[in-house]
XYZ file of C-alpha atoms in Angstrom:
646
model
C 0.918 -0.299 -4.234
C 1.180 -1.413 -0.963
C 2.876 -0.801 2.558
C 3.839 -1.494 5.697
C 0.689 -0.376 7.938
C 1.722 2.592 9.987
C 0.985 2.475 13.542
C 0.089 6.063 15.763
C 2.062 5.826 18.346
C 5.797 4.601 17.813
C 7.195 4.301 21.463
C 3.494 4.826 24.050
C 4.172 5.728 27.665
C 1.772 4.335 28.983
C 0.355 1.099 28.960
C -1.995 0.035 25.514
C -6.049 -0.813 26.603
C -6.661 -3.966 24.943
C -10.240 -4.577 25.697
C -12.939 -4.061 27.541
C -12.652 -5.110 31.949
C -10.721 -2.768 34.930
C -7.645 -0.745 34.082
C -5.621 -0.699 36.859
C -3.442 1.916 35.121
C -3.604 5.876 35.326
C -3.611 6.865 31.743
C -4.783 4.572 29.520
C -2.684 5.154 25.995
C -5.429 4.083 22.228
C -3.831 4.351 19.199
C -4.392 4.800 15.596
C -3.369 2.415 12.644
C -4.305 2.065 9.461
C -5.925 -1.740 8.160
C -3.530 -4.299 7.026
C -2.799 -4.610 3.453
C -5.439 -8.055 3.601
C -8.057 -5.051 3.361
C -8.125 -4.150 0.280
C -7.136 -1.553 0.252
C -2.902 -0.399 0.207
C -2.927 1.759 4.018
C -2.642 5.273 3.920
C 0.569 6.491 4.767
C 2.376 9.342 6.352
C 3.006 10.906 2.990
C 6.404 12.702 4.138
C 7.155 10.370 6.468
C 11.200 10.535 5.757
C 10.699 6.138 5.519
C 7.268 7.318 2.967
C 10.134 9.388 0.558
C 12.033 6.665 0.756
C 9.566 3.777 -0.655
C 8.519 6.112 -3.153
C 11.650 6.779 -4.178
C 11.855 3.351 -4.784
C 8.090 4.024 -7.691
C 8.711 7.844 -8.574
C 9.857 8.547 -12.690
C 10.048 12.147 -12.888
C 7.988 13.732 -15.178
C 9.286 15.970 -17.234
C 10.244 20.028 -16.019
C 11.544 18.179 -12.320
C 14.553 18.845 -13.208
C 14.063 23.136 -13.575
C 11.696 22.727 -10.223
C 14.589 21.636 -8.431
C 16.428 24.132 -10.037
C 14.475 27.244 -8.578
C 13.639 24.759 -5.500
C 17.849 25.162 -4.861
C 17.662 28.568 -6.437
C 14.406 30.340 -5.143
C 13.729 28.700 -2.160
C 10.196 28.134 -3.706
C 8.397 26.757 -6.383
C 5.055 27.078 -7.660
C 3.778 23.402 -9.543
C 1.746 23.107 -12.197
C 0.724 20.705 -14.142
C -2.559 18.221 -14.744
C -4.694 16.829 -12.201
C -3.459 12.632 -12.728
C -0.040 13.608 -14.077
C 1.752 12.988 -10.450
C 1.864 16.517 -8.831
C 1.346 15.606 -5.572
C 4.074 13.155 -5.815
C 6.683 15.000 -8.023
C 6.230 17.626 -5.035
C 6.727 15.032 -2.221
C 9.894 13.734 -4.170
C 11.118 17.516 -3.938
C 11.013 18.224 -0.608
C 12.993 14.663 -0.707
C 15.826 15.411 -2.252
C 16.121 19.209 -0.145
C 17.386 18.518 2.811
C 16.734 19.494 6.386
C 16.333 19.149 10.088
C 12.979 18.037 10.688
C 10.396 15.558 8.811
C 8.397 18.313 5.346
C 4.512 18.996 6.427
C 2.193 20.264 4.920
C 1.105 23.663 5.365
C -3.113 24.227 5.230
C -4.739 27.997 3.539
C -6.980 27.962 6.945
C -6.710 27.575 9.908
C -8.811 26.423 13.299
C -11.368 29.564 12.390
C -11.512 29.612 9.150
C -8.558 32.246 8.608
C -6.073 32.222 6.352
C -3.090 30.207 8.264
C -0.329 31.416 4.924
C 0.840 33.969 7.709
C 5.189 34.024 8.279
C 4.280 32.723 11.702
C 4.003 29.160 10.235
C 7.422 28.514 8.665
C 10.365 27.497 11.514
C 13.940 27.333 10.398
C 14.925 25.040 7.818
C 11.313 24.553 7.612
C 10.479 21.817 4.292
C 7.005 22.504 3.694
C 4.322 21.403 1.007
C 0.976 23.573 -0.084
C -1.906 21.932 -1.904
C -3.481 24.527 -3.867
C -5.261 22.407 -6.866
C -8.500 22.691 -5.506
C -8.144 26.598 -4.574
C -9.303 27.642 -7.854
C -12.352 29.251 -6.709
C -10.164 31.306 -3.850
C -6.914 31.496 -5.901
C -6.344 35.582 -6.077
C -7.028 35.469 -2.379
C -5.049 32.821 -1.271
C -2.659 34.457 -4.499
C -2.062 37.837 -2.410
C -1.009 36.431 0.663
C 2.229 33.817 -1.172
C 4.575 37.359 -1.098
C 4.697 37.469 2.557
C 5.051 33.698 3.227
C 7.599 33.589 0.194
C 9.895 36.034 2.496
C 9.223 34.473 6.012
C 10.527 31.045 4.135
C 13.549 33.256 2.927
C 14.480 34.752 6.085
C 13.491 31.076 7.927
C 16.053 29.386 5.084
C 13.482 26.775 4.355
C 12.028 25.269 1.275
C 8.726 25.667 -0.463
C 6.410 23.378 -2.876
C 3.038 24.740 -3.826
C 1.158 23.000 -6.642
C -1.263 25.350 -8.632
C -4.482 25.300 -9.775
C -3.559 23.617 -12.926
C -3.315 26.364 -16.001
C -3.796 29.303 -12.813
C -2.350 33.280 -13.995
C 0.469 34.019 -11.631
C 1.275 37.337 -11.229
C 4.708 39.094 -12.226
C 6.139 38.881 -8.743
C 6.018 35.481 -8.461
C 6.496 33.994 -12.311
C 10.169 33.337 -11.477
C 8.934 30.415 -9.402
C 6.261 28.900 -11.620
C 7.876 25.381 -12.954
C 6.054 23.447 -15.562
C 6.185 19.947 -14.933
C 4.723 17.076 -17.851
C 2.979 13.664 -16.419
C 6.367 11.124 -17.482
C 5.337 8.010 -19.085
C 3.268 6.006 -18.462
C 4.610 2.491 -19.208
C 8.908 3.705 -17.367
C 6.305 3.700 -13.704
C 4.490 0.819 -14.630
C 7.666 -0.824 -15.008
C 9.370 0.558 -11.749
C 6.486 0.346 -10.179
C 6.676 -3.236 -10.827
C 10.476 -3.666 -9.517
C 10.298 -1.883 -6.524
C 7.109 -4.676 -5.807
C 9.454 -7.505 -6.548
C 7.671 -9.308 -8.748
C 8.944 -12.223 -10.482
C 7.967 -12.947 -14.056
C 7.295 -9.219 -14.551
C 9.884 -7.528 -15.683
C 10.447 -6.317 -18.623
C 7.472 -4.775 -20.826
C 7.836 -7.399 -23.674
C 5.899 -9.813 -21.594
C 2.684 -7.355 -19.917
C -0.317 -8.451 -22.409
C -1.625 -5.929 -24.923
C -4.615 -5.320 -23.025
C -2.041 -3.028 -20.429
C -0.130 -1.753 -23.361
C -3.624 -0.240 -24.603
C -4.815 1.175 -20.910
C -1.897 2.690 -20.337
C -2.302 3.689 -24.036
C -5.132 5.780 -22.454
C -3.249 8.216 -20.739
C -4.695 6.787 -16.973
C -4.490 8.682 -13.955
C -1.162 7.714 -13.079
C -2.640 6.488 -9.067
C -3.860 4.248 -11.218
C -1.059 2.719 -12.575
C 0.273 2.153 -8.902
C -2.759 0.372 -8.797
C -2.442 -2.192 -11.520
C 1.117 -2.804 -10.613
C -0.618 -4.008 -6.854
C -3.215 -5.534 -8.821
C -0.238 -7.620 -10.763
C 1.892 -8.314 -7.775
C -1.608 -9.632 -5.866
C -2.447 -11.755 -9.189
C 1.068 -13.331 -9.285
C 0.751 -13.450 -5.201
C -2.613 -16.216 -5.979
C -1.070 -17.685 -9.006
C 1.920 -18.205 -9.696
C 2.378 -20.532 -12.372
C -0.103 -18.740 -14.772
C 1.969 -16.498 -16.546
C 1.864 -13.045 -17.326
C -1.193 -13.442 -19.325
C -3.701 -14.334 -17.168
C -1.921 -11.604 -14.372
C -2.047 -8.887 -16.480
C -6.353 -10.281 -17.516
C -6.865 -10.295 -14.233
C -5.150 -7.623 -12.662
C -7.185 -5.444 -15.008
C -10.376 -6.395 -14.262
C -9.541 -5.473 -10.773
C -8.718 -2.544 -12.099
C -11.507 -2.204 -14.873
C -14.595 -4.377 -15.017
C -14.444 -5.378 -10.904
C -17.493 -4.648 -9.970
C -19.423 -4.939 -13.575
C -17.857 -8.830 -12.314
C -19.072 -7.697 -8.784
C -22.523 -7.316 -9.747
C -22.924 -10.316 -11.488
C -21.412 -12.463 -8.486
C -23.854 -10.774 -6.621
C -27.070 -11.639 -9.001
C -26.348 -15.527 -8.950
C -25.647 -15.750 -5.571
C -29.114 -16.274 -4.829
C -29.572 -17.487 -1.783
C -29.596 -14.969 1.166
C -27.066 -16.716 3.470
C -24.228 -16.892 0.773
C -24.483 -12.872 -0.324
C -24.301 -12.230 3.897
C -21.548 -14.694 3.791
C -19.900 -12.466 0.651
C -20.774 -9.224 2.865
C -19.081 -10.991 5.578
C -15.993 -11.934 3.896
C -15.518 -8.587 2.426
C -15.994 -6.569 5.879
C -13.464 -8.788 7.210
C -11.543 -10.394 5.361
C -8.198 -12.252 6.817
C -10.740 -13.699 9.886
C -10.588 -16.217 11.053
C -14.005 -19.120 10.143
C -15.182 -18.682 13.346
C -15.728 -15.796 13.396
C -17.112 -14.810 10.242
C -19.478 -17.874 11.247
C -20.642 -15.638 14.111
C -20.247 -12.618 12.593
C -22.662 -13.894 9.180
C -24.707 -15.152 11.529
C -25.256 -11.438 13.552
C -25.711 -9.724 9.664
C -28.380 -12.061 9.209
C -30.206 -11.557 12.499
C -29.934 -7.805 11.941
C -32.070 -8.936 8.432
C -33.974 -10.958 9.980
C -33.778 -13.505 7.549
C -35.282 -16.841 8.059
C -33.428 -19.486 10.471
C -32.318 -22.570 8.035
C -35.519 -25.331 9.727
C -32.972 -28.254 8.422
C -30.906 -30.242 10.940
C -27.751 -29.429 11.484
C -25.824 -32.168 9.923
C -27.691 -31.504 6.681
C -25.937 -28.153 5.553
C -23.130 -27.273 4.248
C -19.712 -27.013 5.949
C -18.533 -23.318 6.199
C -15.567 -24.207 3.444
C -18.471 -25.592 0.380
C -19.968 -22.474 1.233
C -16.460 -19.873 1.180
C -16.387 -21.470 -2.640
C -19.240 -21.056 -3.896
C -18.801 -16.571 -2.728
C -15.164 -16.844 -4.471
C -13.273 -17.247 -1.516
C -10.860 -19.642 0.148
C -9.304 -20.432 3.398
C -5.657 -20.407 3.919
C -3.032 -22.758 4.837
C -2.595 -20.243 8.038
C -6.364 -20.724 8.738
C -7.363 -17.145 7.599
C -10.837 -16.677 4.730
C -9.404 -14.464 1.895
C -11.115 -14.288 -1.412
C -9.361 -15.856 -4.347
C -9.559 -12.280 -6.847
C -7.208 -9.141 -5.699
C -9.433 -6.198 -5.104
C -12.361 -8.697 -4.653
C -13.318 -7.658 -1.572
C -13.247 -3.704 -1.787
C -15.449 -3.987 -5.020
C -18.397 -6.268 -2.959
C -18.156 -3.946 -0.366
C -18.368 -0.867 -3.140
C -21.396 -3.106 -4.898
C -23.123 -3.495 -1.383
C -23.438 0.441 -0.174
C -23.896 1.626 -3.986
C -26.556 -0.300 -4.437
C -27.513 -0.913 -1.110
C -29.182 1.955 0.748
C -31.486 -0.130 2.282
C -28.938 -2.067 3.789
C -27.288 1.572 5.281
C -28.151 1.652 8.995
C -28.530 -2.726 9.641
C -25.016 -2.313 8.339
C -23.756 0.105 10.841
C -26.356 -1.598 13.722
C -24.354 -4.252 12.609
C -20.839 -4.215 12.084
C -21.735 -2.763 16.016
C -22.640 -5.773 17.534
C -19.768 -7.406 15.875
C -17.478 -5.410 17.755
C -18.115 -7.334 20.830
C -17.978 -10.789 19.030
C -15.247 -12.195 21.683
C -13.411 -14.358 19.052
C -12.415 -10.996 16.490
C -8.549 -10.054 16.735
C -7.945 -6.694 17.091
C -7.042 -6.614 13.534
C -10.269 -7.863 13.319
C -11.988 -5.223 14.246
C -9.731 -2.698 12.830
C -10.448 -3.821 9.676
C -14.409 -3.613 10.177
C -14.258 -0.351 11.354
C -12.324 0.611 8.519
C -14.656 -1.297 5.648
C -17.727 1.046 7.721
C -15.529 4.029 7.767
C -14.322 3.386 3.622
C -18.176 3.231 2.373
C -19.540 6.292 4.395
C -16.612 8.661 3.103
C -16.439 7.553 0.002
C -20.181 8.304 -0.292
C -19.769 11.105 1.884
C -21.547 10.034 5.087
C -19.220 11.837 7.400
C -22.121 12.133 9.906
C -22.297 8.700 9.693
C -19.095 8.017 10.723
C -18.818 10.724 13.363
C -22.058 9.666 14.824
C -21.790 6.145 15.504
C -17.442 7.164 17.226
C -19.398 9.129 19.197
C -22.022 6.491 20.595
C -18.848 4.127 21.211
C -17.037 6.824 22.431
C -20.363 7.540 25.353
C -20.010 3.645 25.905
C -16.330 3.837 28.537
C -15.906 0.249 26.921
C -12.572 0.084 26.119
C -13.086 -2.666 23.040
C -15.595 0.465 21.591
C -13.077 3.540 22.434
C -10.616 1.691 20.214
C -13.142 1.864 17.581
C -14.040 5.057 17.818
C -10.208 6.090 17.558
C -10.232 4.200 14.130
C -13.204 5.775 13.069
C -12.019 9.213 13.739
C -9.048 8.516 11.878
C -9.947 7.550 8.736
C -12.097 10.543 8.806
C -8.606 13.030 9.748
C -6.637 10.864 7.616
C -10.001 11.581 4.552
C -8.875 13.812 2.006
C -12.251 15.115 1.174
C -13.629 15.022 5.326
C -10.480 15.732 6.857
C -11.331 19.451 7.887
C -14.841 18.261 8.662
C -13.358 16.073 11.378
C -10.107 18.402 12.838
C -13.310 20.680 13.014
C -15.324 18.248 15.342
C -12.032 17.135 17.130
C -11.578 20.986 18.067
C -15.029 22.341 19.124
C -15.296 18.184 20.947
C -11.522 19.454 22.829
C -13.107 22.805 24.338
C -15.435 21.347 26.068
C -15.324 22.008 29.847
C -17.140 18.674 31.665
C -15.968 15.731 29.067
C -15.194 12.380 31.408
C -11.116 11.414 30.606
C -11.992 8.800 28.299
C -13.190 10.752 25.396
C -10.373 12.954 26.306
C -8.348 9.933 25.981
C -9.766 9.413 22.057
C -9.504 12.980 21.859
C -5.761 12.316 22.390
C -5.117 9.308 20.548
C -5.860 11.119 17.627
C -4.407 14.156 18.155
C -1.629 13.391 18.503
C -1.311 10.008 16.429
C -3.365 11.330 13.496
C -3.571 15.073 12.767
C -0.351 15.179 14.289
C 1.558 14.067 11.272
C 0.111 16.323 8.988
C -1.199 19.592 11.047
C 1.122 19.773 14.169
C -0.221 23.296 15.259
C -3.425 22.418 14.855
C -2.564 18.641 16.411
C -0.828 21.463 19.143
C -4.411 23.430 19.692
C -6.285 20.372 20.733
C -3.442 18.805 23.105
C -3.250 21.841 24.477
C -7.546 22.399 25.529
C -7.593 19.060 26.274
C -4.595 19.390 28.224
C -6.620 22.424 30.020
C -9.878 19.814 30.991
C -10.292 18.373 34.366
C -8.583 14.987 33.189
C -5.132 16.514 31.388
C -3.030 14.998 33.248
C -5.213 10.796 33.385
C -6.197 11.719 30.231
C -2.053 11.615 29.191
C -2.511 15.275 26.912
C 0.091 16.602 29.366
C 2.448 14.408 28.414
C 1.188 14.320 24.343
C 1.123 17.738 24.761
C 5.559 18.092 25.847
C 6.045 15.781 23.776
C 5.072 17.753 20.230
C 5.757 20.705 20.978
C 9.647 19.581 21.580
C 10.035 17.772 18.389
C 10.239 22.140 16.690
C 11.531 24.646 18.343
C 8.356 27.138 16.483
C 5.891 24.474 18.554
C 7.916 25.194 21.844
C 7.194 29.118 20.981
C 3.403 28.793 19.593
C 2.659 26.477 22.850
C 4.355 29.372 25.002
C 2.621 31.999 23.292
C -0.342 30.618 24.814
C 0.125 29.289 28.445
C 1.348 33.176 28.248
C -2.113 34.220 27.144
C -3.226 32.278 29.564
C -1.775 33.137 32.439
C -2.213 36.392 31.844
C -5.881 36.119 31.885
C -6.000 33.908 34.995
C -3.280 32.396 36.426
C -4.799 30.293 38.248
C -6.394 27.985 35.764
C -4.371 25.111 34.328
C -2.285 26.435 32.453
C -0.239 27.353 35.637
C 0.039 23.257 35.997
C 1.327 22.753 32.153
C 3.676 26.011 32.419
C 5.217 23.626 35.289
C 4.766 20.864 32.922
C 6.184 22.437 29.737
C 9.111 25.204 31.124
C 10.358 22.369 33.186
C 14.056 22.539 33.497
C 15.341 19.145 32.146
C 12.405 20.449 28.789
C 14.862 23.476 28.557
C 18.681 22.222 28.882
C 18.748 18.997 27.052
C 19.634 18.247 23.564
C 17.106 16.281 21.457
C 19.345 14.875 18.863
C 19.719 17.398 16.170
C 19.038 20.228 17.618
C 19.962 22.552 20.310
C 18.514 22.914 24.268
C 16.164 24.959 23.960
C 17.223 27.715 26.498
C 19.696 28.510 23.855
C 17.559 30.038 21.612
C 16.911 33.801 21.974
C 13.697 34.197 21.139
C 12.355 30.721 22.924
C 13.935 33.000 25.980
C 11.735 35.421 25.086
C 8.791 34.447 24.924
C 9.802 31.899 28.205
C 10.462 35.771 30.086
C 6.208 36.552 28.866
C 5.564 33.679 30.463
C 6.869 34.344 33.532
C 5.992 37.964 34.198
C 2.218 36.900 33.514
C 2.733 34.391 36.541
C 4.701 36.388 38.719
C 2.081 39.123 37.908
C -1.280 37.282 38.630
C 0.037 35.422 41.746
C 1.599 34.683 44.464
C 4.726 32.359 45.652
C 2.834 30.482 47.346
C 1.919 29.604 43.571
C 4.981 30.565 41.795
C 7.538 29.528 44.210
C 7.936 25.067 43.715
C 8.803 25.806 39.970
C 10.910 28.858 40.421
C 13.170 26.896 43.262
C 13.297 24.173 40.560
C 14.749 26.706 38.145
C 17.002 27.568 40.704
C 18.232 23.855 41.787
C 18.944 22.837 38.060
C 21.706 26.069 37.854
C 24.443 24.418 38.748
C 27.915 26.305 39.412
C 30.239 26.741 35.309
C 27.297 26.118 33.566
C 26.271 28.309 31.000
C 22.544 27.520 30.743
C 22.210 27.036 33.979
C 23.223 30.714 33.785
C 20.729 31.210 30.896
C 17.435 30.256 33.743
C 18.626 32.584 36.452
C 18.958 35.419 33.799
C 15.234 34.646 32.534
C 13.852 33.833 35.532
C 15.355 37.296 37.676
C 14.129 39.110 34.901
C 10.756 38.690 34.337
C 10.574 39.257 37.944
C 12.681 42.609 37.550
C 9.891 44.831 38.188
C 7.890 42.834 41.236
C 10.245 43.819 44.410
C 8.214 41.768 46.267
C 9.341 38.635 44.303
C 13.096 39.309 43.736
C 13.198 39.083 46.897
C 11.285 35.424 47.423
C 14.013 34.058 44.620
C 16.689 35.412 46.540
C 15.798 33.797 49.770
C 15.422 30.644 47.888
C 18.306 30.381 45.989
C 20.226 30.427 49.811
C 18.865 26.797 49.481
C 21.269 26.414 46.378
C 24.714 27.200 44.593
C 23.149 29.446 42.331
C 22.765 31.577 45.255
C 25.933 34.420 44.889
C 25.100 34.548 41.401
C 21.083 35.405 42.307
C 22.544 37.875 44.115
C 24.492 39.860 41.595
C 21.171 39.699 38.673
C 18.656 40.846 42.314
C 21.130 43.977 42.267
C 21.535 44.840 38.641
C 17.668 44.516 38.246
C 17.297 46.655 40.773
C 19.651 49.037 39.933
C 22.737 48.725 42.714
C 25.088 46.884 40.005
C 25.336 47.793 36.402
C 24.244 45.926 33.891
C 26.790 42.983 31.954
C 27.842 43.604 28.865
C 24.649 41.405 26.094
C 24.848 37.336 25.833
C 24.181 35.694 23.311
């Protein structure tokens, strides 16, 4: 199943670096995006985004037990799904959240935090949240995790949120949690296939009777539903490649791509006795959809990397590239780009070379690095090249190879290579097995006090565009560390940190709590600058779409009080008067929210007479002076305290 590629930065606040050369802009913005559908694998979507859940809904067949699970989620706000692997349990969990209303995008919870401690605490839950907690692989630590679930369930209820948990299949559940348990069974595979085919709009395959007997035999073997989805995508690709062939041919090609393509590729490679042909085969697989000239130069670099003997024949005796492409079962499309004739062929070729030629791993690593610098490559070609290398290193659990190359690219401070580093790290972060290791890598690097500005820009990009889409709390921590660094403003960390924090009042309060702790330790550290940005009156008073202004929330006001107390306690007026006066200026006559700003500001300074004096003197330059005077008198006991406000 394919989907349009996701671009990490929806509305960049600055220019995007497009390659090497002098950058005249103050902040260079990099962004992560998936390889296009020509790459051979369906792009990784944001699994809980509204767009993807809508896309998934058109392909979803409810499993047995889905209605009961939905009823538990509505009545109890928590459901624990028990289902075998390959039954579509993750999809079912996401669809349960799709059908549950909420104020923001659903998100995943992690069982561990950055320091390998438990993250299943109540402070992870915001009002109205829709949460997914996948514990399906946590059988070894299930008893410990199960003991933490009651507290999380209680927090979900308090915040009127909803939580779907995927259990380890068949795991025992304590009596207090049994009420939430729901068993689901896989839906009929043929129904899943036909619904997906219709959603993919494959003309000529609208009835089960049009599928070949071989397809029915495959489905009767109870394959994992993700494989059924792949079959639907391959049927669509086969039909597009040979529109006049008919259902039997499409079914045959699709099944070969799903089941036997690895064998077909191995046989195809054996028949290519010439090293130049094999090099072209791999080059097309790594640069699907590239133009002829780019493939020619990339193949030449690959042959040089393996020290292949040079063809001594006169140039005009060489076969043209079109003939050579025909030998490797590739063709030039009408738009001038090159692709393989068979669906899924590029993926299988990459798998074949990395699985069977470990002696080429170092060579291919060097080749990818050199190819990125070819001037004739498009941005899409470079993204595909990095994606192919990342795909294979992650498949073979060679995380260090991918991280090492990303580090090298970052250290060279070249626009093209920095973008490649963003891509490499992004693929690692999105990988289900390697994601945690890559998040830890970004975390450790974000703590480095003396990283270069361009390194910070890369880390900001992957934190804001990749980590934040699935693990916003972890992204907030990394962006905060980067904002504290020497290159915080230049890296874009300040801006991206604020944008993330404003998406959720809980995240905003978490950031303010972190700032208050930092300011209490050392008010002159960079947290002072970050606090000015995060606590600007414009941020607090603006009502974003579907939510009220941040300052209206009582918990936010309390957190702001703590932060301002730390500022007043650890610094003099020269440090805090400018941001304080910005609040005073925003408190317009007759504005209740402006009055709230004044109450927080004066309340934080209540036990510091010197700070109160300076606030009052500053207020004389603004229309709020009389109100500030009353609040100061109240804080000093001259006037009685007014009745509490809501």
